[in-house]
Coordinates of C-alpha atoms in Angstrom, one line a residue:
M1 CA 91.9 150.0 142.1
W2 CA 89.0 152.1 140.6
K3 CA 87.3 154.6 142.8
L4 CA 84.2 156.2 142.3
K5 CA 84.2 159.8 142.4
I6 CA 80.8 161.8 143.2
A7 CA 80.0 165.4 142.8
E8 CA 83.6 166.6 141.9
G9 CA 84.6 168.8 139.0
G10 CA 88.0 169.1 136.9
P11 CA 89.9 171.2 135.0
G12 CA 87.8 173.3 132.3
L13 CA 84.8 171.6 133.3
V14 CA 81.7 173.9 133.8
S15 CA 78.6 173.1 135.9
V16 CA 75.4 174.9 136.7
N17 CA 75.0 173.4 140.2
N18 CA 78.7 172.7 141.5
F19 CA 78.7 169.1 139.7
I20 CA 76.1 167.6 142.1
G21 CA 75.1 164.3 140.5
R22 CA 78.2 163.9 138.6
E23 CA 79.7 160.4 138.9
H24 CA 83.2 159.5 137.3
W25 CA 85.5 156.7 137.8
E26 CA 89.4 157.3 138.4
F27 CA 92.0 154.5 138.7
D28 CA 94.5 154.7 141.6
P29 CA 97.2 152.0 141.6
D30 CA 97.8 152.8 145.4
A31 CA 94.2 152.7 146.6
G32 CA 92.9 149.8 148.6
T33 CA 94.1 147.3 151.1
P34 CA 95.3 144.0 150.1
E35 CA 92.0 142.4 151.5
E36 CA 90.0 144.9 149.4
R37 CA 91.8 144.2 146.2
A38 CA 91.7 140.5 147.0
A39 CA 87.8 140.9 147.3
V40 CA 87.7 142.9 144.0
E41 CA 89.5 140.0 142.2
R42 CA 87.2 137.5 143.7
A43 CA 84.4 139.5 142.4
R44 CA 85.7 139.6 138.9
E45 CA 86.6 135.9 138.7
E46 CA 83.0 135.0 140.0
Y47 CA 81.3 137.2 137.4
K48 CA 83.7 135.6 134.4
K49 CA 83.0 132.2 135.8
N50 CA 79.2 132.9 135.5
R51 CA 79.2 135.5 132.7
F52 CA 77.2 133.5 130.1
R53 CA 74.2 132.6 132.6
V54 CA 74.3 136.0 134.7
K55 CA 75.4 138.8 132.1
Q56 CA 74.5 141.7 134.4
S57 CA 76.9 142.7 137.0
A58 CA 75.9 143.2 140.7
D59 CA 77.7 146.7 140.8
L60 CA 80.0 145.1 143.6
L61 CA 82.8 147.6 143.2
M62 CA 80.5 150.5 143.5
R63 CA 78.9 148.7 146.7
M64 CA 82.1 147.9 148.5
Q65 CA 83.3 151.6 148.3
L66 CA 80.1 153.1 149.5
K67 CA 79.4 150.6 152.5
K68 CA 83.1 151.6 153.5
E69 CA 82.2 155.3 153.4
N70 CA 78.7 154.8 154.9
P71 CA 79.1 152.5 158.0
C72 CA 75.8 151.6 159.3
E73 CA 74.2 149.6 162.2
P74 CA 74.2 145.9 161.9
I75 CA 71.6 144.4 159.7
P76 CA 69.2 142.0 161.3
P77 CA 69.1 138.5 160.3
P78 CA 66.9 137.4 157.4
V79 CA 63.1 136.5 157.8
K80 CA 62.5 133.0 156.5
V81 CA 58.8 132.3 155.4
K82 CA 57.8 128.8 154.7
E83 CA 55.2 128.5 151.8
T84 CA 52.3 127.7 153.8
E85 CA 53.3 130.2 156.4
V86 CA 51.2 133.4 157.1
I87 CA 53.2 136.5 156.6
T88 CA 53.1 138.8 159.5
E89 CA 53.4 142.4 159.8
E90 CA 56.3 142.0 162.1
A91 CA 58.1 139.8 159.2
V92 CA 57.7 142.4 156.6
A93 CA 58.7 145.4 158.9
T94 CA 62.0 143.4 159.6
T95 CA 62.6 142.8 156.0
L96 CA 61.8 146.4 155.2
R97 CA 64.5 147.5 158.0
R98 CA 67.1 145.3 156.7
A99 CA 66.6 146.7 153.0
L100 CA 66.8 150.2 154.1
T101 CA 69.8 149.7 156.1
H102 CA 71.4 148.4 153.2
F103 CA 70.0 151.0 151.0
K104 CA 71.1 154.0 153.2
S105 CA 74.6 152.7 153.1
I106 CA 74.9 152.9 149.3
Q107 CA 73.7 156.6 149.3
A108 CA 76.3 159.1 147.9
H109 CA 76.9 162.0 149.9
D110 CA 75.2 164.5 147.5
G111 CA 72.1 162.4 148.1
H112 CA 71.6 160.3 145.1
W113 CA 72.0 156.5 144.8
P114 CA 74.8 155.9 142.0
A115 CA 74.3 152.9 139.6
E116 CA 74.8 151.3 136.2
F117 CA 72.7 152.4 133.7
G118 CA 74.2 150.5 130.6
G119 CA 72.7 147.8 128.4
P120 CA 73.0 148.7 124.9
Q121 CA 76.1 146.9 123.8
F122 CA 76.9 149.2 120.8
F123 CA 78.7 151.2 123.6
L124 CA 80.9 148.2 124.7
Q125 CA 79.8 144.3 124.2
P126 CA 80.4 141.1 126.1
L127 CA 81.5 138.3 124.0
N128 CA 79.0 135.6 123.4
E129 CA 79.6 131.7 123.4
D130 CA 79.2 131.4 119.6
G131 CA 82.5 133.7 119.6
G132 CA 80.4 137.0 118.4
W133 CA 79.4 139.8 120.4
S134 CA 75.7 141.2 121.0
F135 CA 74.0 144.4 120.4
H136 CA 72.5 144.5 123.8
L137 CA 73.2 142.7 127.3
A138 CA 70.7 140.1 126.6
G139 CA 70.7 139.5 123.1
Q140 CA 72.2 137.2 120.5
S141 CA 75.4 138.0 118.3
T142 CA 75.1 140.7 115.9
M143 CA 77.4 142.0 112.8
F144 CA 77.2 145.4 114.7
G145 CA 78.1 144.2 118.1
S146 CA 80.8 141.7 116.6
A147 CA 82.5 144.1 114.2
F148 CA 82.6 147.0 116.7
S149 CA 84.1 144.9 119.6
Y150 CA 86.5 143.0 117.3
I151 CA 87.8 146.4 115.9
A152 CA 87.9 148.1 119.4
L153 CA 89.9 145.3 120.6
R154 CA 92.4 145.6 117.7
I155 CA 92.9 149.4 118.4
L156 CA 93.4 148.5 122.1
G157 CA 96.3 146.2 121.1
E158 CA 95.1 142.7 120.7
G159 CA 96.2 140.8 118.0
P160 CA 94.1 138.6 115.4
E161 CA 94.7 135.5 117.3
D162 CA 94.8 136.8 120.7
G163 CA 92.6 136.4 123.8
E164 CA 91.5 133.4 125.9
D165 CA 90.4 130.5 124.0
R166 CA 91.6 132.4 120.9
A167 CA 88.6 134.9 121.4
M168 CA 89.9 137.2 118.5
A169 CA 89.9 134.5 115.9
R170 CA 86.6 133.3 117.0
G171 CA 85.0 136.8 116.7
R172 CA 86.7 137.3 113.3
K173 CA 85.4 133.9 112.1
W174 CA 81.9 134.8 113.4
I175 CA 82.1 138.2 111.2
L176 CA 83.4 136.6 108.2
D177 CA 80.7 133.6 108.3
H178 CA 78.0 136.4 108.5
G179 CA 79.2 138.6 105.6
G180 CA 82.2 140.5 106.7
L181 CA 82.1 144.3 107.2
V182 CA 80.1 144.8 104.5
A183 CA 77.0 143.4 106.4
M184 CA 77.1 145.8 109.1
P185 CA 73.9 148.2 109.3
S186 CA 74.2 151.7 108.5
W187 CA 75.3 153.4 111.9
G188 CA 78.4 150.5 111.7
K189 CA 79.3 151.4 108.2
F190 CA 79.5 155.3 109.0
W191 CA 81.8 154.5 112.1
V192 CA 84.1 152.3 110.1
S193 CA 84.2 154.6 107.2
V194 CA 85.6 157.4 109.7
L195 CA 88.0 154.9 110.7
G196 CA 89.1 154.2 107.2
A197 CA 88.1 150.4 107.0
Y198 CA 85.3 151.2 104.9
E199 CA 84.5 153.4 102.2
W200 CA 82.2 156.3 102.0
S201 CA 80.7 155.4 98.9
G202 CA 79.5 152.2 100.6
C203 CA 77.3 154.3 102.7
N204 CA 73.9 155.8 102.0
P205 CA 74.0 159.5 101.8
L206 CA 73.7 161.8 104.9
P207 CA 73.7 165.4 103.4
P208 CA 74.2 168.2 105.9
E209 CA 71.8 170.1 103.6
F210 CA 69.3 168.6 105.8
W211 CA 69.8 171.3 108.2
L212 CA 68.9 173.9 105.7
I213 CA 65.3 172.9 105.5
P214 CA 63.0 175.4 106.7
N215 CA 60.6 174.5 109.4
I216 CA 57.7 174.7 107.3
F217 CA 58.6 171.6 105.6
P218 CA 57.8 168.0 107.0
L219 CA 61.5 166.9 106.6
N220 CA 62.7 169.8 108.7
P221 CA 65.2 168.2 111.4
G222 CA 63.3 169.7 114.3
K223 CA 60.3 167.3 113.4
M224 CA 62.5 164.4 114.3
L225 CA 62.9 163.0 117.7
C226 CA 65.7 164.3 119.4
Y227 CA 67.5 161.2 119.9
C228 CA 67.4 160.6 116.0
R229 CA 68.2 163.9 115.4
L230 CA 71.1 164.4 117.4
V231 CA 72.9 161.4 116.1
Y232 CA 72.5 162.4 112.4
M233 CA 73.4 165.9 113.2
P234 CA 77.3 165.2 113.5
M235 CA 76.9 162.2 111.4
S236 CA 75.7 164.5 108.4
Y237 CA 78.6 166.8 109.1
L238 CA 81.4 164.0 109.1
Y239 CA 79.9 162.7 106.1
G240 CA 79.5 165.8 104.3
K241 CA 83.3 166.3 104.9
R242 CA 84.0 162.8 104.1
F243 CA 86.4 162.7 107.0
V244 CA 88.4 159.7 107.0
G245 CA 91.1 159.1 110.0
P246 CA 94.7 158.2 108.8
I247 CA 95.3 154.8 107.1
T248 CA 97.7 153.1 109.4
E249 CA 99.1 149.7 109.4
L250 CA 96.5 148.5 111.6
V251 CA 93.7 150.0 109.5
Q252 CA 95.3 148.3 106.4
S253 CA 95.3 145.2 108.3
L254 CA 91.6 145.4 109.3
R255 CA 90.7 145.7 105.5
Q256 CA 92.3 142.4 105.0
E257 CA 90.9 140.6 108.2
L258 CA 87.3 141.5 107.9
Y259 CA 86.2 141.0 104.4
N260 CA 85.7 138.1 102.3
E261 CA 86.7 139.4 99.2
P262 CA 90.0 141.5 98.2
Y263 CA 89.1 145.2 99.6
H264 CA 89.9 146.7 96.1
L265 CA 87.5 144.4 94.4
L266 CA 84.5 145.1 96.9
N267 CA 81.3 146.3 95.3
W268 CA 80.8 149.4 97.3
N269 CA 77.5 150.4 95.8
K270 CA 76.0 146.7 96.3
A271 CA 77.3 147.0 100.1
R272 CA 75.0 150.1 100.8
Y273 CA 72.1 147.7 100.9
T274 CA 73.8 144.6 102.4
V275 CA 72.9 143.9 106.0
A276 CA 73.3 140.7 108.2
K277 CA 69.8 139.2 108.9
E278 CA 70.9 139.1 112.7
D279 CA 70.8 143.0 112.5
L280 CA 67.9 143.7 110.2
Y281 CA 65.2 144.5 112.6
Y282 CA 63.7 147.2 110.5
P283 CA 64.0 146.5 106.6
H284 CA 64.0 149.6 104.5
P285 CA 60.8 149.9 102.4
L286 CA 61.2 150.4 98.5
M287 CA 60.4 154.2 98.9
Q288 CA 63.3 154.9 101.0
D289 CA 65.7 152.9 99.0
M290 CA 64.3 155.1 95.9
V291 CA 65.3 158.4 98.0
W292 CA 68.8 156.8 98.6
E293 CA 69.5 156.1 94.9
F294 CA 68.6 159.4 93.9
L295 CA 70.7 161.2 96.8
H296 CA 73.7 158.8 95.9
H297 CA 73.6 158.9 92.3
V298 CA 72.4 162.2 91.5
A299 CA 72.1 164.9 94.5
E300 CA 75.7 164.0 95.7
P301 CA 77.7 164.4 92.5
I302 CA 76.2 167.6 91.9
L303 CA 76.8 169.1 95.4
K304 CA 80.5 168.5 94.9
R305 CA 80.6 170.8 91.8
W306 CA 80.6 174.5 92.0
P307 CA 78.5 176.8 92.4
F308 CA 76.5 173.8 94.5
S309 CA 79.3 173.1 96.4
M310 CA 78.8 176.4 98.0
L311 CA 75.8 175.1 99.4
R312 CA 77.5 172.2 101.0
E313 CA 79.8 174.7 102.7
K314 CA 76.9 176.6 104.1
A315 CA 75.5 173.4 105.2
L316 CA 78.5 172.1 107.0
K317 CA 78.4 175.4 108.9
A318 CA 74.7 175.0 110.0
A319 CA 75.5 171.4 111.0
I320 CA 78.5 172.4 113.4
D321 CA 76.7 175.6 114.6
H322 CA 73.9 173.0 116.0
I323 CA 76.8 170.8 117.3
Y324 CA 78.4 173.8 119.2
Y325 CA 74.8 174.8 120.6
E326 CA 74.0 171.2 122.0
D327 CA 77.7 171.0 123.3
E328 CA 77.4 174.3 125.4
N329 CA 73.7 173.7 126.7
T330 CA 74.7 170.4 127.9
R331 CA 77.9 171.2 129.4
Y332 CA 79.6 168.9 126.6
L333 CA 77.5 165.8 128.0
S334 CA 75.6 165.7 124.9
I335 CA 72.3 164.1 125.2
G336 CA 73.8 160.4 125.2
S337 CA 77.0 158.6 124.9
V338 CA 76.6 157.9 121.1
E339 CA 76.0 161.5 120.2
K340 CA 78.6 162.6 122.6
A341 CA 81.6 160.6 120.5
L342 CA 80.1 161.8 117.3
C343 CA 80.0 165.6 118.4
L344 CA 83.7 165.1 119.7
I345 CA 85.0 163.9 116.7
A346 CA 83.1 166.4 114.6
C347 CA 84.7 169.2 117.0
W348 CA 88.0 167.5 116.7
V349 CA 87.6 167.6 112.7
E350 CA 86.4 171.4 112.6
D351 CA 89.5 172.7 114.7
Q352 CA 91.7 169.9 116.1
N353 CA 93.1 172.8 118.9
S354 CA 89.5 174.0 119.7
E355 CA 88.4 174.7 123.2
A356 CA 85.3 172.8 122.3
Y357 CA 87.4 169.6 121.6
K358 CA 89.2 170.0 125.0
L359 CA 86.0 170.2 126.9
H360 CA 84.4 167.1 125.2
L361 CA 87.6 165.2 126.3
A362 CA 87.0 166.2 129.9
R363 CA 83.8 164.9 129.9
I364 CA 84.3 161.5 128.8
P365 CA 84.7 160.1 132.2
D366 CA 81.1 161.1 132.9
Y367 CA 80.1 158.1 130.7
Y368 CA 82.6 155.5 132.3
W369 CA 81.0 152.7 134.6
V370 CA 83.2 150.3 136.3
A371 CA 82.0 147.0 137.9
E372 CA 83.1 143.5 138.4
D373 CA 82.7 142.8 134.8
G374 CA 85.1 145.6 133.7
L375 CA 84.9 149.2 132.4
K376 CA 81.7 150.1 130.5
M377 CA 80.1 153.0 128.7
Q378 CA 76.9 154.5 130.1
S379 CA 74.3 155.7 127.8
L380 CA 74.0 159.1 130.1
G381 CA 73.2 158.1 133.7
C382 CA 70.0 158.0 135.8
Q383 CA 70.6 159.6 138.8
T384 CA 67.4 161.5 139.3
W385 CA 65.3 158.9 138.0
N386 CA 66.4 156.2 140.5
L387 CA 66.4 158.8 143.3
V388 CA 62.5 159.7 142.6
F389 CA 61.8 156.2 142.7
A390 CA 63.8 155.4 145.6
V391 CA 62.2 158.2 147.9
Q392 CA 58.7 156.8 147.1
A393 CA 60.0 153.2 148.0
I394 CA 61.4 154.6 151.5
L395 CA 58.2 156.5 152.2
S396 CA 56.0 153.7 151.5
C397 CA 57.8 151.6 154.2
N398 CA 56.3 154.1 156.9
L399 CA 59.4 154.3 158.8
I400 CA 60.0 157.6 158.0
E401 CA 61.4 158.7 161.4
E402 CA 64.1 156.3 161.3
Y403 CA 65.6 157.3 158.1
G404 CA 65.1 161.2 158.1
P405 CA 69.0 161.8 157.3
T406 CA 68.9 159.6 154.1
L407 CA 65.5 161.4 153.0
R408 CA 67.0 164.9 153.9
K409 CA 70.0 164.3 151.5
A410 CA 67.6 163.0 148.9
H411 CA 65.6 166.2 149.2
D412 CA 68.6 168.0 148.8
F413 CA 69.8 166.3 145.6
L414 CA 66.1 166.6 144.3
K415 CA 65.9 170.5 144.6
A416 CA 69.6 170.8 143.2
S417 CA 68.8 168.8 139.9
Q418 CA 65.7 170.9 138.6
I419 CA 66.6 172.5 135.5
R420 CA 66.2 176.1 136.2
E421 CA 66.5 177.6 132.9
N422 CA 65.6 177.2 129.1
P423 CA 68.0 176.4 126.6
S424 CA 70.0 179.5 125.7
G425 CA 69.3 182.1 123.0
D426 CA 66.7 181.4 120.2
F427 CA 66.3 177.8 121.5
K428 CA 63.3 177.1 119.1
A429 CA 65.5 178.0 116.0
M430 CA 67.5 175.3 117.3
H431 CA 64.8 172.8 117.7
R432 CA 64.7 172.8 121.6
H433 CA 61.9 172.7 123.7
I434 CA 61.5 174.6 127.1
S435 CA 63.2 172.8 129.8
K436 CA 62.8 175.5 132.9
G437 CA 61.1 173.6 135.7
S438 CA 61.8 170.2 134.4
W439 CA 63.9 167.3 135.8
P440 CA 66.6 165.6 133.7
L441 CA 67.0 161.7 133.5
S442 CA 70.6 162.3 135.2
M443 CA 71.6 165.6 136.6
Q444 CA 71.0 169.3 136.0
D445 CA 74.3 169.8 133.8
H446 CA 72.6 167.4 131.4
G447 CA 70.0 170.0 130.5
W448 CA 67.3 167.8 129.0
Q449 CA 63.9 168.1 130.1
V450 CA 62.1 164.5 130.2
S451 CA 58.4 164.3 131.0
D452 CA 58.3 161.2 133.3
C453 CA 61.2 162.3 135.3
T454 CA 59.4 165.7 135.6
G455 CA 56.2 164.1 136.6
E456 CA 57.8 161.8 139.4
G457 CA 60.1 164.7 140.3
L458 CA 57.1 166.9 140.8
K459 CA 55.4 164.1 142.9
V460 CA 58.3 163.7 145.1
A461 CA 58.6 167.3 145.8
L462 CA 55.1 167.6 146.7
L463 CA 55.5 164.7 149.1
F464 CA 58.5 166.0 150.7
S465 CA 56.5 169.5 150.9
Q466 CA 54.0 167.7 153.2
M467 CA 56.6 166.6 155.9
S468 CA 58.3 168.0 158.7
T469 CA 61.1 170.5 157.5
D470 CA 63.0 169.5 160.8
L471 CA 63.2 165.9 159.1
V472 CA 63.7 166.7 155.5
G473 CA 64.8 170.2 155.2
E474 CA 63.1 173.3 153.8
K475 CA 60.4 172.6 150.9
M476 CA 60.7 173.6 147.2
E477 CA 59.5 177.1 146.4
T478 CA 56.1 176.9 145.0
E479 CA 57.0 179.0 141.7
R480 CA 59.3 176.0 140.8
L481 CA 56.7 173.9 141.2
Y482 CA 54.4 175.9 138.9
D483 CA 57.2 175.7 136.3
A484 CA 57.3 171.9 136.6
V485 CA 53.7 171.7 135.8
N486 CA 54.3 174.0 132.9
V487 CA 56.8 171.8 131.2
I488 CA 54.6 168.9 131.7
L489 CA 51.6 170.4 129.9
S490 CA 54.0 171.7 127.4
L491 CA 55.0 168.1 126.4
Q492 CA 51.4 166.6 125.9
S493 CA 50.9 165.4 122.4
S494 CA 48.0 165.9 120.3
N495 CA 46.7 162.3 121.0
G496 CA 46.9 163.0 124.8
G497 CA 49.9 161.0 125.5
F498 CA 53.3 162.2 126.9
P499 CA 56.5 161.5 124.7
A500 CA 59.8 161.4 127.0
W501 CA 61.8 164.4 125.6
E502 CA 59.8 166.7 123.0
P503 CA 56.1 167.3 121.8
R504 CA 55.8 165.1 119.0
R505 CA 56.2 166.8 115.6
A506 CA 56.7 164.0 113.2
F507 CA 54.2 162.7 110.8
P508 CA 53.5 158.9 111.0
W509 CA 54.5 158.4 107.1
M510 CA 57.8 159.9 108.1
Q511 CA 58.6 156.5 109.6
K512 CA 58.9 155.3 106.1
F513 CA 62.2 157.3 106.1
N514 CA 63.6 155.7 109.3
P515 CA 67.2 155.2 108.2
T516 CA 68.2 152.6 110.7
E517 CA 67.9 148.9 110.5
V518 CA 68.2 148.2 114.0
F519 CA 65.7 150.4 115.4
E520 CA 62.0 151.0 115.1
D521 CA 60.4 154.4 115.1
P522 CA 63.6 156.5 115.9
L523 CA 62.1 159.5 114.0
F524 CA 59.2 160.1 116.6
E525 CA 58.5 158.4 119.8
R526 CA 55.7 156.2 120.1
E527 CA 54.0 155.8 123.8
Y528 CA 54.8 152.0 123.8
G529 CA 57.7 149.7 124.8
N530 CA 60.5 152.0 124.5
W531 CA 62.1 152.4 128.0
A532 CA 61.3 149.3 129.9
I533 CA 60.1 145.9 129.7
C534 CA 57.0 146.6 128.9
Y535 CA 53.4 145.4 129.7
T536 CA 54.4 144.7 133.4
Y537 CA 55.7 148.4 133.3
A538 CA 53.4 150.0 131.6
T539 CA 50.3 148.4 133.4
W540 CA 51.8 149.4 136.7
F541 CA 52.4 153.0 135.6
A542 CA 48.8 153.2 134.1
A543 CA 47.5 151.8 137.5
E544 CA 49.3 154.3 139.2
A545 CA 47.8 157.3 137.3
L546 CA 44.3 156.1 137.2
A547 CA 44.7 155.5 141.1
A548 CA 45.9 159.3 141.3
C549 CA 42.5 159.9 139.6
G550 CA 40.5 158.2 142.1
R551 CA 39.7 155.1 140.2
T552 CA 39.9 151.6 141.8
Y553 CA 39.5 148.1 141.0
Q554 CA 35.7 148.4 142.1
N555 CA 34.8 151.5 140.1
C556 CA 37.1 151.3 137.1
P557 CA 36.7 148.8 134.2
E558 CA 40.2 149.7 132.8
L559 CA 41.8 148.6 136.5
Q560 CA 39.8 145.5 136.6
K561 CA 41.2 144.4 132.9
A562 CA 44.6 145.3 134.1
C563 CA 44.5 143.2 137.1
E564 CA 43.1 140.3 135.2
F565 CA 45.9 140.7 132.7
L566 CA 48.6 140.7 135.2
L567 CA 47.2 137.5 137.1
S568 CA 47.1 135.6 133.9
K569 CA 50.6 136.2 133.5
Q570 CA 51.6 135.1 136.9
L571 CA 53.9 132.1 137.2
P572 CA 53.2 129.2 139.1
N573 CA 55.7 130.0 141.9
G574 CA 53.8 133.5 142.2
G575 CA 56.2 135.6 140.6
W576 CA 56.5 137.4 137.1
G577 CA 59.0 137.3 134.5
E578 CA 58.5 139.2 131.4
S579 CA 61.2 139.1 128.6
Y580 CA 62.6 142.2 126.5
L581 CA 61.5 140.3 123.6
S582 CA 58.0 141.6 124.4
C583 CA 58.8 145.0 123.2
H584 CA 60.3 143.4 119.9
N585 CA 57.3 141.0 119.4
K586 CA 54.8 143.4 120.5
V587 CA 53.2 140.5 122.6
W588 CA 53.8 139.1 126.1
T589 CA 56.8 136.9 126.2
N590 CA 58.0 135.1 129.1
T591 CA 61.7 134.9 130.2
D592 CA 63.5 132.1 128.8
G593 CA 62.9 129.2 130.9
N594 CA 59.7 131.1 132.6
R595 CA 62.2 132.6 135.2
E596 CA 60.7 135.0 138.0
N597 CA 62.3 138.5 137.9
V598 CA 62.1 140.3 141.0
V599 CA 61.6 143.9 139.8
Q600 CA 58.9 142.9 137.5
T601 CA 57.2 140.9 140.4
A602 CA 57.3 144.2 142.3
W603 CA 55.7 146.0 139.5
A604 CA 53.1 143.6 139.4
V605 CA 52.4 143.6 142.9
L606 CA 52.4 147.7 143.3
C607 CA 49.8 147.7 140.4
L608 CA 47.6 145.2 141.9
I609 CA 47.8 147.2 145.3
R610 CA 47.3 150.5 143.9
A611 CA 44.3 149.2 142.0
R612 CA 43.0 148.3 145.4
Q613 CA 42.3 144.8 144.1
E614 CA 41.3 142.6 147.1
I615 CA 43.9 140.5 147.7
T616 CA 64.4 146.2 133.9
G617 CA 64.7 148.3 130.3
I618 CA 64.4 148.6 126.5
Y619 CA 65.5 151.1 124.0
F620 CA 63.4 151.8 120.8
R621 CA 61.9 148.3 121.3
Y622 CA 65.0 146.1 120.4
C623 CA 67.9 147.5 122.7
G624 CA 68.1 146.2 126.3
L625 CA 68.7 148.6 129.1
N626 CA 70.2 147.8 132.5
Y627 CA 68.5 150.1 135.2
A628 CA 71.0 148.2 138.2
A629 CA 69.4 150.3 140.9
F630 CA 65.9 149.1 140.3
R631 CA 66.5 145.6 142.1
D632 CA 67.5 147.6 145.4
I633 CA 64.4 150.0 145.0
F634 CA 61.2 148.1 143.5
P635 CA 61.1 145.2 146.1
M636 CA 61.3 147.5 148.9
W637 CA 58.7 149.6 147.3
A638 CA 56.2 146.5 146.7
L639 CA 56.8 145.4 150.4
G640 CA 56.4 148.7 151.7
E641 CA 53.0 149.3 149.9
Y642 CA 51.9 145.9 150.8
R643 CA 52.5 146.5 154.6
S644 CA 51.0 150.1 154.7
R645 CA 48.0 149.3 152.6
V646 CA 47.3 145.5 153.2
L647 CA 48.7 144.5 156.6
L648 CA 48.2 148.0 158.2
A649 CA 44.9 149.0 156.5

């Protein structure tokens, strides 16, 4: 059985806070009773049976383990309310005690609530009914998802005709029917070039000389959003090296399996611009294609020749130095799983026996997540993000005295997870921002400041500071609160908004040079539909901010419009259900079949309550995220606010 390990280190691993917040799964062939193993198999079979209807897992393996480790008092029976029946305070309080009793049973011993944070399926993809694989959990089949999944399964030992219902053959047919590997988007072309199943000449250039551009120029890498910058940093290094793995029998076979023409006859120059329509979310403008033509046909041939080849060597050193810097400052976690895999390969290419490569290997388990649907790769983890919402949800229930130990553990985690220092050395020269005083999305070892995590972390720290120390432990030092405020203020952009990671540095016209086809705005972060779905989530947050400034439905036209907007989207059954396609289409889109969503319903109710009206995620607008803990947190929060602000008001 798989077992979730919490706050444990390992050989060679480094931590700044004794690994608090670390989650990783280990397989123990001898673990579990026969009854527990049977329960796991039942959960897997049930998921498999319903996988095309319900694609998200219920995190049952984690829940089974933690409930066993945290035995709690019996949960009261559920409250059933008829449609025409008045909802009493007693019914709500009973429901909240049921939710809180369950919720404290799945709290880890270090204070946080473990949960999957996945969704983008270029990490690991589910098979769709049409034989292909999707780009993200809720999406349709794409070339990116299908080709990656097929190749990964071949590497793992599946044959071309293997799999239930000939899954491999069906997947290969989907790929060939939609153009073969030449129709992969640019990120996919890069990866299969490294593998040796595609040619570097079929990729648009990623010159490492980019890292030599002075800061005064607009195209300096420091102007790019960190996510984009840190993906292209190791990509440019590997492109500059033209690294290709060993051409094994498997690679030779893939060259035959995944193209509609013989490999040696493929037009690689034409392939640079070939992308399957299913993957083409952001077509390149003509201006960008002209730049690619110049770099491919003029700049790259020159940089291969002496003395210009000396510039290439200098650029490669600059790129690997940036990689090493990021590795050390994130304890070899990197900012996310995509970047981590790229940096790991770059460190191996630079020195196969390096300490950096070994430390990268040791941190791979930090990205595993295991549930009834199998082993997946997470984006990075959201331990702190889940915790700050969880605490506010618990406090809203107004049952604090009954759940003091749960809150004390959460308070300890919050204090241990604040980032205490800025990045090392001359961090500005390495395009990093201050981080001292911030809270990360995941854990302190990750090291990356996040504006909204810091804001919510500060809010919760202040709430704890107003509570009895006998109940929740010692309050956070005032100086650390000042540090958090300092980070938040430093992250504000000139337009008044707050990007997630860094102050906005790119100019809007730079979006014309967005090199991806599958993401919009990766060069800089717009304050729109990037991290959750979409109008519901944003409206709730905006209402919270306005309410914090003393605005109410009665005195604020903006809150009046917000409430009217949400009420206009309410479904006949009383709930709300917004599709991830809202982020894609930039207009409200209901879920398929107008189904309600319990988390979005909670967001809407929270917004309406916070406005004092009288009465899950997205990644760069296109790629879905799965915040698995939200289904526990937000319904409880909404009911807690309803009880405190409406029934007991």
